[in-house]
């Protein structure tokens, strides 16, 4: 909302020394967001005067039309002689009054004016357009042509009100009253403690039987409709300069006198109005819902198909306007230049339902100044005053006559009353305001207040946002100053803080970041075609998805069941931008539909839901376990003077899974597996033991070449995904102090030959079980395959076994016996034999 300071001063007697910046500070303190204060005419210096065009000579031989003019500027040039000016505009003629800037002046932007030779003539000044003077759009797209009665030589800076300050206020959705000069003036008066001259306090005649006939068939959509008629308007009447300038300052373009007046009153009082050409309205004006299939051509020239929920203004022919949004072209006010001109008008000032207007504006993608106000709340009691103000201006400026008839259709309603304890604002703010301050502040915003300890507050008609006790408390607090509230830190109760799940989530993120992974959170939405790209089987549980009723993107209507699509998409985007050595990770929820789908019940809003109601809501939600996933591509270690570096491979993806498991305090079993997107020969199945049974919690390894191709990734891309909640359930992340022994370690190496298909994990498990309590650690350090030495289908696995006793130094025989027992058990379970 743009508010000229000069207009604001008409309703509040601000001190003469107060600037726009001062008013801005006061309004911000009162809770209004004043974004900027625009200095109109900043840098403008005269002489800038009214001149009359005496002669026009068309100059020939140039690429564009050029005119050499003589202009009478009176004595403003010091000589009284006509001023010679070269001008390229063509929207003025001999005898027109124009705005002339003379040599020595300066226009906004530091543009100095001096006599200069151009097009073979010397131009002593310039004939100005509205853009050159920073006035805004006046609809002419050319030179300013003033009314014929304007005095030659008059100071144009004062005449056109070129110097002013305009406050630009970002009005929040609940403060529709501040989308008017009246509303901002009220806030300014309160902030300064000054009286307000309310422009809506007018003598308004009561309704009678002689008004224009109106029939409201939808009282819930329109609870008030005022109609007034003005006859005998002069078609030649034009908007005066002051009216045009005020509209320009608030950001509106002058159109014609009748339309300008309705726009002016709307900006002044906040009540949208509409003027119909009475000669084009046929029969009774009605308000109803549109019928299916009805159409209307709005003032913007667009034919619109109406919806059954649209509220429309009608006459005997059908719709003549979209209520509260835009009028129809079939009753548009005609300008004199377009034809005969309108002489009789019907003024509409109505109050429409905010939700209905908002939905209509969005349905038709047609936001207007009127709809912006109605959907934020308009004062219903101002309709009659706005109609009267419009009538008065039409009579004054267009020479019309106000008809005696007054139509007012009002649906009965009672004022909104709120009972609030007098100390409620004190409790909300933690400040002792006292009853007198509370009552005074509520009365300042227009409330009627009665009572002592319990206040009975009647809300003013222009504040529909005040609906309950906390709204009233907010009014008191903001007017007393948010900056005066004490700053106190909350005291959290002991024993609270991050949950175990939250702490594990953070530790996992830090661990992966510490080994070079970058976190890349993604949207949780996917398209079901991604499961084909991941090579999932048709009956894979991951294909069962939760679909959104109103998705943000029709191509991604489902919630993810795996983190890989988002991470692989991020990997592709980064590779496409030249980053090829990447390691990304994400921790987030996946969404798994329950076997039995339940409809969620609507929870109450007037009280806290019961525990049973909350449990019922949770039972209707999908399961949402937290997963962690990582992807790698390119080099894992960069080449340099230190060496050749190495590319990322399946082992790095498995090591990332082990890092996550360590943070969760879980012993992760890694063995060969095969699942969807992973390469069948380079896929590890990640297993934990829960309640004595093995459970698969994820996979890691190199992606299948077809998956790499489907996602547009580089070859040998690797990935890992784990169920983090499953790890948390079986893990024990209690910190364990390391055991330090004073006795030496005994190391024994063994190389075992097994069949190629035998997993290393099975061999290692057998060695652990066979070695017994003396085994401290085991590490696979070599895998060797050679058909000539080992035989077809064989491989050699070499392990380093570490033995140690806590109470003595082991002998060679004890270490060898433990090693032999381990090898023997591995031979029984896996068929392993010592490599000879």
PDB file of N, CA and C in Angstrom, residues 204-272:
ATOM      1  N   UNK A 204     -25.093  10.609   5.837  1.00  0.00           N
ATOM      2  CA  UNK A 204     -25.585   9.695   4.802  1.00  0.00           C
ATOM      3  C   UNK A 204     -27.091   9.553   4.943  1.00  0.00           C
ATOM      4  N   UNK A 205     -27.847   9.831   3.875  1.00  0.00           N
ATOM      5  CA  UNK A 205     -29.306   9.667   3.964  1.00  0.00           C
ATOM      6  C   UNK A 205     -29.678   8.199   4.125  1.00  0.00           C
ATOM      7  N   UNK A 206     -30.760   7.951   4.816  1.00  0.00           N
ATOM      8  CA  UNK A 206     -31.211   6.587   5.032  1.00  0.00           C
ATOM      9  C   UNK A 206     -31.836   5.992   3.778  1.00  0.00           C
ATOM     10  N   UNK A 207     -31.970   4.676   3.743  1.00  0.00           N
ATOM     11  CA  UNK A 207     -32.571   4.024   2.575  1.00  0.00           C
ATOM     12  C   UNK A 207     -34.046   4.376   2.436  1.00  0.00           C
ATOM     13  N   UNK A 208     -34.507   4.394   1.191  1.00  0.00           N
ATOM     14  CA  UNK A 208     -35.913   4.681   0.937  1.00  0.00           C
ATOM     15  C   UNK A 208     -36.394   3.832  -0.236  1.00  0.00           C
ATOM     16  N   UNK A 209     -37.653   4.006  -0.595  1.00  0.00           N
ATOM     17  CA  UNK A 209     -38.273   3.170  -1.623  1.00  0.00           C
ATOM     18  C   UNK A 209     -38.001   3.654  -3.036  1.00  0.00           C
ATOM     19  N   UNK A 210     -37.247   4.761  -3.179  1.00  0.00           N
ATOM     20  CA  UNK A 210     -37.037   5.326  -4.508  1.00  0.00           C
ATOM     21  C   UNK A 210     -35.691   4.945  -5.122  1.00  0.00           C
ATOM     22  N   UNK A 211     -34.899   4.169  -4.415  1.00  0.00           N
ATOM     23  CA  UNK A 211     -33.584   3.792  -4.913  1.00  0.00           C
ATOM     24  C   UNK A 211     -33.666   2.794  -6.050  1.00  0.00           C
ATOM     25  N   UNK A 212     -32.522   2.597  -6.689  1.00  0.00           N
ATOM     26  CA  UNK A 212     -32.481   1.658  -7.817  1.00  0.00           C
ATOM     27  C   UNK A 212     -32.777   0.253  -7.279  1.00  0.00           C
ATOM     28  N   UNK A 213     -33.634  -0.523  -7.962  1.00  0.00           N
ATOM     29  CA  UNK A 213     -34.023  -1.831  -7.436  1.00  0.00           C
ATOM     30  C   UNK A 213     -32.849  -2.810  -7.394  1.00  0.00           C
ATOM     31  N   UNK A 214     -32.694  -3.487  -6.250  1.00  0.00           N
ATOM     32  CA  UNK A 214     -31.617  -4.453  -6.039  1.00  0.00           C
ATOM     33  C   UNK A 214     -32.203  -5.689  -5.377  1.00  0.00           C
ATOM     34  N   UNK A 215     -31.802  -6.865  -5.845  1.00  0.00           N
ATOM     35  CA  UNK A 215     -32.256  -8.129  -5.276  1.00  0.00           C
ATOM     36  C   UNK A 215     -31.038  -8.992  -4.941  1.00  0.00           C
ATOM     37  N   UNK A 216     -30.793  -9.245  -3.635  1.00  0.00           N
ATOM     38  CA  UNK A 216     -29.669 -10.078  -3.191  1.00  0.00           C
ATOM     39  C   UNK A 216     -30.198 -11.473  -2.892  1.00  0.00           C
ATOM     40  N   UNK A 217     -29.856 -12.428  -3.735  1.00  0.00           N
ATOM     41  CA  UNK A 217     -30.314 -13.812  -3.560  1.00  0.00           C
ATOM     42  C   UNK A 217     -29.314 -14.661  -2.788  1.00  0.00           C
ATOM     43  N   UNK A 218     -28.164 -14.108  -2.487  1.00  0.00           N
ATOM     44  CA  UNK A 218     -27.115 -14.870  -1.794  1.00  0.00           C
ATOM     45  C   UNK A 218     -26.614 -14.039  -0.613  1.00  0.00           C
ATOM     46  N   UNK A 219     -27.413 -13.966   0.491  1.00  0.00           N
ATOM     47  CA  UNK A 219     -27.022 -13.110   1.622  1.00  0.00           C
ATOM     48  C   UNK A 219     -25.741 -13.558   2.312  1.00  0.00           C
ATOM     49  N   UNK A 220     -25.376 -14.854   2.204  1.00  0.00           N
ATOM     50  CA  UNK A 220     -24.130 -15.300   2.821  1.00  0.00           C
ATOM     51  C   UNK A 220     -22.920 -14.807   2.033  1.00  0.00           C
ATOM     52  N   UNK A 221     -23.089 -14.584   0.755  1.00  0.00           N
ATOM     53  CA  UNK A 221     -21.992 -14.065  -0.054  1.00  0.00           C
ATOM     54  C   UNK A 221     -21.956 -12.555  -0.095  1.00  0.00           C
ATOM     55  N   UNK A 222     -23.110 -11.914   0.096  1.00  0.00           N
ATOM     56  CA  UNK A 222     -23.206 -10.448   0.072  1.00  0.00           C
ATOM     57  C   UNK A 222     -24.143 -10.024   1.185  1.00  0.00           C
ATOM     58  N   UNK A 223     -23.581  -9.534   2.296  1.00  0.00           N
ATOM     59  CA  UNK A 223     -24.422  -9.162   3.437  1.00  0.00           C
ATOM     60  C   UNK A 223     -24.780  -7.678   3.450  1.00  0.00           C
ATOM     61  N   UNK A 224     -24.262  -6.932   2.467  1.00  0.00           N
ATOM     62  CA  UNK A 224     -24.608  -5.505   2.406  1.00  0.00           C
ATOM     63  C   UNK A 224     -24.440  -5.017   0.973  1.00  0.00           C
ATOM     64  N   UNK A 225     -25.438  -4.316   0.469  1.00  0.00           N
ATOM     65  CA  UNK A 225     -25.367  -3.774  -0.891  1.00  0.00           C
ATOM     66  C   UNK A 225     -26.034  -2.405  -0.891  1.00  0.00           C
ATOM     67  N   UNK A 226     -25.226  -1.386  -1.172  1.00  0.00           N
ATOM     68  CA  UNK A 226     -25.722  -0.020  -1.252  1.00  0.00           C
ATOM     69  C   UNK A 226     -25.656   0.446  -2.698  1.00  0.00           C
ATOM     70  N   UNK A 227     -26.741   1.049  -3.177  1.00  0.00           N
ATOM     71  CA  UNK A 227     -26.792   1.570  -4.552  1.00  0.00           C
ATOM     72  C   UNK A 227     -27.246   3.020  -4.521  1.00  0.00           C
ATOM     73  N   UNK A 228     -26.506   3.872  -5.215  1.00  0.00           N
ATOM     74  CA  UNK A 228     -26.864   5.289  -5.359  1.00  0.00           C
ATOM     75  C   UNK A 228     -26.800   5.644  -6.844  1.00  0.00           C
ATOM     76  N   UNK A 229     -27.601   6.630  -7.238  1.00  0.00           N
ATOM     77  CA  UNK A 229     -27.678   7.039  -8.640  1.00  0.00           C
ATOM     78  C   UNK A 229     -27.358   8.519  -8.758  1.00  0.00           C
ATOM     79  N   UNK A 230     -26.544   8.848  -9.761  1.00  0.00           N
ATOM     80  CA  UNK A 230     -26.222  10.243 -10.067  1.00  0.00           C
ATOM     81  C   UNK A 230     -26.550  10.473 -11.542  1.00  0.00           C
ATOM     82  N   UNK A 231     -27.302  11.547 -11.806  1.00  0.00           N
ATOM     83  CA  UNK A 231     -27.743  11.838 -13.168  1.00  0.00           C
ATOM     84  C   UNK A 231     -27.147  13.160 -13.649  1.00  0.00           C
ATOM     85  N   UNK A 232     -27.141  13.326 -14.969  1.00  0.00           N
ATOM     86  CA  UNK A 232     -26.739  14.596 -15.573  1.00  0.00           C
ATOM     87  C   UNK A 232     -25.261  14.887 -15.508  1.00  0.00           C
ATOM     88  N   UNK A 233     -24.418  13.842 -15.531  1.00  0.00           N
ATOM     89  CA  UNK A 233     -22.975  14.082 -15.536  1.00  0.00           C
ATOM     90  C   UNK A 233     -22.555  14.705 -16.862  1.00  0.00           C
ATOM     91  N   UNK A 234     -21.591  15.606 -16.783  1.00  0.00           N
ATOM     92  CA  UNK A 234     -21.074  16.234 -17.997  1.00  0.00           C
ATOM     93  C   UNK A 234     -20.095  15.282 -18.671  1.00  0.00           C
ATOM     94  N   UNK A 235     -20.365  14.864 -19.927  1.00  0.00           N
ATOM     95  CA  UNK A 235     -19.438  13.942 -20.601  1.00  0.00           C
ATOM     96  C   UNK A 235     -18.058  14.539 -20.823  1.00  0.00           C
ATOM     97  N   UNK A 236     -17.994  15.885 -20.869  1.00  0.00           N
ATOM     98  CA  UNK A 236     -16.697  16.531 -21.111  1.00  0.00           C
ATOM     99  C   UNK A 236     -15.864  16.696 -19.842  1.00  0.00           C
ATOM    100  N   UNK A 237     -16.463  16.410 -18.683  1.00  0.00           N
ATOM    101  CA  UNK A 237     -15.746  16.629 -17.421  1.00  0.00           C
ATOM    102  C   UNK A 237     -14.536  15.713 -17.336  1.00  0.00           C
ATOM    103  N   UNK A 238     -13.426  16.279 -16.888  1.00  0.00           N
ATOM    104  CA  UNK A 238     -12.186  15.509 -16.761  1.00  0.00           C
ATOM    105  C   UNK A 238     -11.712  15.533 -15.310  1.00  0.00           C
ATOM    106  N   UNK A 239     -10.940  14.532 -14.944  1.00  0.00           N
ATOM    107  CA  UNK A 239     -10.399  14.479 -13.589  1.00  0.00           C
ATOM    108  C   UNK A 239      -9.461  15.653 -13.362  1.00  0.00           C
ATOM    109  N   UNK A 240      -9.621  16.370 -12.243  1.00  0.00           N
ATOM    110  CA  UNK A 240      -8.707  17.476 -11.963  1.00  0.00           C
ATOM    111  C   UNK A 240      -7.304  16.970 -11.665  1.00  0.00           C
ATOM    112  N   UNK A 241      -6.361  17.888 -11.720  1.00  0.00           N
ATOM    113  CA  UNK A 241      -4.965  17.506 -11.536  1.00  0.00           C
ATOM    114  C   UNK A 241      -4.737  16.856 -10.178  1.00  0.00           C
ATOM    115  N   UNK A 242      -5.314  17.414  -9.109  1.00  0.00           N
ATOM    116  CA  UNK A 242      -5.064  16.862  -7.780  1.00  0.00           C
ATOM    117  C   UNK A 242      -5.544  15.418  -7.666  1.00  0.00           C
ATOM    118  N   UNK A 243      -6.666  15.104  -8.320  1.00  0.00           N
ATOM    119  CA  UNK A 243      -7.187  13.741  -8.271  1.00  0.00           C
ATOM    120  C   UNK A 243      -6.277  12.780  -9.022  1.00  0.00           C
ATOM    121  N   UNK A 244      -5.845  13.195 -10.210  1.00  0.00           N
ATOM    122  CA  UNK A 244      -4.938  12.344 -10.975  1.00  0.00           C
ATOM    123  C   UNK A 244      -3.627  12.109 -10.233  1.00  0.00           C
ATOM    124  N   UNK A 245      -3.099  13.164  -9.640  1.00  0.00           N
ATOM    125  CA  UNK A 245      -1.805  13.031  -8.965  1.00  0.00           C
ATOM    126  C   UNK A 245      -1.896  12.102  -7.761  1.00  0.00           C
ATOM    127  N   UNK A 246      -2.990  12.148  -7.027  1.00  0.00           N
ATOM    128  CA  UNK A 246      -3.111  11.250  -5.877  1.00  0.00           C
ATOM    129  C   UNK A 246      -3.210   9.796  -6.320  1.00  0.00           C
ATOM    130  N   UNK A 247      -3.928   9.564  -7.410  1.00  0.00           N
ATOM    131  CA  UNK A 247      -3.997   8.202  -7.928  1.00  0.00           C
ATOM    132  C   UNK A 247      -2.627   7.732  -8.397  1.00  0.00           C
ATOM    133  N   UNK A 248      -1.890   8.615  -9.075  1.00  0.00           N
ATOM    134  CA  UNK A 248      -0.556   8.238  -9.539  1.00  0.00           C
ATOM    135  C   UNK A 248       0.366   7.930  -8.366  1.00  0.00           C
ATOM    136  N   UNK A 249       0.270   8.701  -7.315  1.00  0.00           N
ATOM    137  CA  UNK A 249       1.145   8.495  -6.166  1.00  0.00           C
ATOM    138  C   UNK A 249       0.885   7.161  -5.467  1.00  0.00           C
ATOM    139  N   UNK A 250      -0.366   6.710  -5.477  1.00  0.00           N
ATOM    140  CA  UNK A 250      -0.661   5.417  -4.849  1.00  0.00           C
ATOM    141  C   UNK A 250      -0.488   4.258  -5.824  1.00  0.00           C
ATOM    142  N   UNK A 251      -0.047   4.557  -7.053  1.00  0.00           N
ATOM    143  CA  UNK A 251       0.270   3.500  -8.001  1.00  0.00           C
ATOM    144  C   UNK A 251      -0.834   3.141  -8.962  1.00  0.00           C
ATOM    145  N   UNK A 252      -1.834   4.011  -9.162  1.00  0.00           N
ATOM    146  CA  UNK A 252      -2.932   3.732 -10.076  1.00  0.00           C
ATOM    147  C   UNK A 252      -2.884   4.694 -11.258  1.00  0.00           C
ATOM    148  N   UNK A 253      -3.403   4.240 -12.390  1.00  0.00           N
ATOM    149  CA  UNK A 253      -3.388   5.057 -13.604  1.00  0.00           C
ATOM    150  C   UNK A 253      -4.735   5.746 -13.772  1.00  0.00           C
ATOM    151  N   UNK A 254      -4.744   7.074 -13.953  1.00  0.00           N
ATOM    152  CA  UNK A 254      -6.008   7.776 -14.225  1.00  0.00           C
ATOM    153  C   UNK A 254      -6.634   7.275 -15.521  1.00  0.00           C
ATOM    154  N   UNK A 255      -7.980   7.119 -15.514  1.00  0.00           N
ATOM    155  CA  UNK A 255      -8.682   6.591 -16.688  1.00  0.00           C
ATOM    156  C   UNK A 255      -9.728   7.575 -17.174  1.00  0.00           C
ATOM    157  N   UNK A 256     -10.759   7.799 -16.383  1.00  0.00           N
ATOM    158  CA  UNK A 256     -11.808   8.767 -16.699  1.00  0.00           C
ATOM    159  C   UNK A 256     -12.365   9.258 -15.371  1.00  0.00           C
ATOM    160  N   UNK A 257     -13.118  10.324 -15.399  1.00  0.00           N
ATOM    161  CA  UNK A 257     -13.534  10.965 -14.154  1.00  0.00           C
ATOM    162  C   UNK A 257     -14.306  10.009 -13.250  1.00  0.00           C
ATOM    163  N   UNK A 258     -15.348   9.349 -13.777  1.00  0.00           N
ATOM    164  CA  UNK A 258     -16.161   8.480 -12.936  1.00  0.00           C
ATOM    165  C   UNK A 258     -15.347   7.331 -12.356  1.00  0.00           C
ATOM    166  N   UNK A 259     -14.509   6.708 -13.191  1.00  0.00           N
ATOM    167  CA  UNK A 259     -13.684   5.601 -12.720  1.00  0.00           C
ATOM    168  C   UNK A 259     -12.636   6.099 -11.741  1.00  0.00           C
ATOM    169  N   UNK A 260     -12.030   7.260 -12.034  1.00  0.00           N
ATOM    170  CA  UNK A 260     -11.017   7.815 -11.123  1.00  0.00           C
ATOM    171  C   UNK A 260     -11.607   8.095  -9.756  1.00  0.00           C
ATOM    172  N   UNK A 261     -12.842   8.581  -9.713  1.00  0.00           N
ATOM    173  CA  UNK A 261     -13.463   8.884  -8.422  1.00  0.00           C
ATOM    174  C   UNK A 261     -13.688   7.612  -7.619  1.00  0.00           C
ATOM    175  N   UNK A 262     -14.184   6.545  -8.263  1.00  0.00           N
ATOM    176  CA  UNK A 262     -14.388   5.293  -7.518  1.00  0.00           C
ATOM    177  C   UNK A 262     -13.057   4.736  -7.015  1.00  0.00           C
ATOM    178  N   UNK A 263     -12.004   4.842  -7.824  1.00  0.00           N
ATOM    179  CA  UNK A 263     -10.689   4.378  -7.372  1.00  0.00           C
ATOM    180  C   UNK A 263     -10.160   5.243  -6.238  1.00  0.00           C
ATOM    181  N   UNK A 264     -10.398   6.545  -6.341  1.00  0.00           N
ATOM    182  CA  UNK A 264      -9.939   7.460  -5.299  1.00  0.00           C
ATOM    183  C   UNK A 264     -10.603   7.136  -3.966  1.00  0.00           C
ATOM    184  N   UNK A 265     -11.913   6.945  -3.981  1.00  0.00           N
ATOM    185  CA  UNK A 265     -12.636   6.649  -2.744  1.00  0.00           C
ATOM    186  C   UNK A 265     -12.214   5.289  -2.195  1.00  0.00           C
ATOM    187  N   UNK A 266     -11.948   4.325  -3.079  1.00  0.00           N
ATOM    188  CA  UNK A 266     -11.472   3.023  -2.609  1.00  0.00           C
ATOM    189  C   UNK A 266     -10.143   3.165  -1.876  1.00  0.00           C
ATOM    190  N   UNK A 267      -9.213   3.935  -2.424  1.00  0.00           N
ATOM    191  CA  UNK A 267      -7.931   4.118  -1.762  1.00  0.00           C
ATOM    192  C   UNK A 267      -8.077   4.937  -0.491  1.00  0.00           C
ATOM    193  N   UNK A 268      -9.026   5.830  -0.462  1.00  0.00           N
ATOM    194  CA  UNK A 268      -9.221   6.690   0.703  1.00  0.00           C
ATOM    195  C   UNK A 268      -9.870   5.929   1.854  1.00  0.00           C
ATOM    196  N   UNK A 269     -10.955   5.205   1.571  1.00  0.00           N
ATOM    197  CA  UNK A 269     -11.743   4.561   2.623  1.00  0.00           C
ATOM    198  C   UNK A 269     -11.553   3.051   2.690  1.00  0.00           C
ATOM    199  N   UNK A 270     -10.948   2.447   1.679  1.00  0.00           N
ATOM    200  CA  UNK A 270     -10.752   1.009   1.682  1.00  0.00           C
ATOM    201  C   UNK A 270     -11.937   0.220   1.181  1.00  0.00           C
ATOM    202  N   UNK A 271     -13.009   0.884   0.740  1.00  0.00           N
ATOM    203  CA  UNK A 271     -14.214   0.222   0.255  1.00  0.00           C
ATOM    204  C   UNK A 271     -14.204   0.190  -1.268  1.00  0.00           C
ATOM    205  N   UNK A 272     -14.052  -0.988  -1.885  1.00  0.00           N
ATOM    206  CA  UNK A 272     -14.138  -1.045  -3.347  1.00  0.00           C
ATOM    207  C   UNK A 272     -15.526  -0.635  -3.837  1.00  0.00           C
TER     208      UNK A 272
END
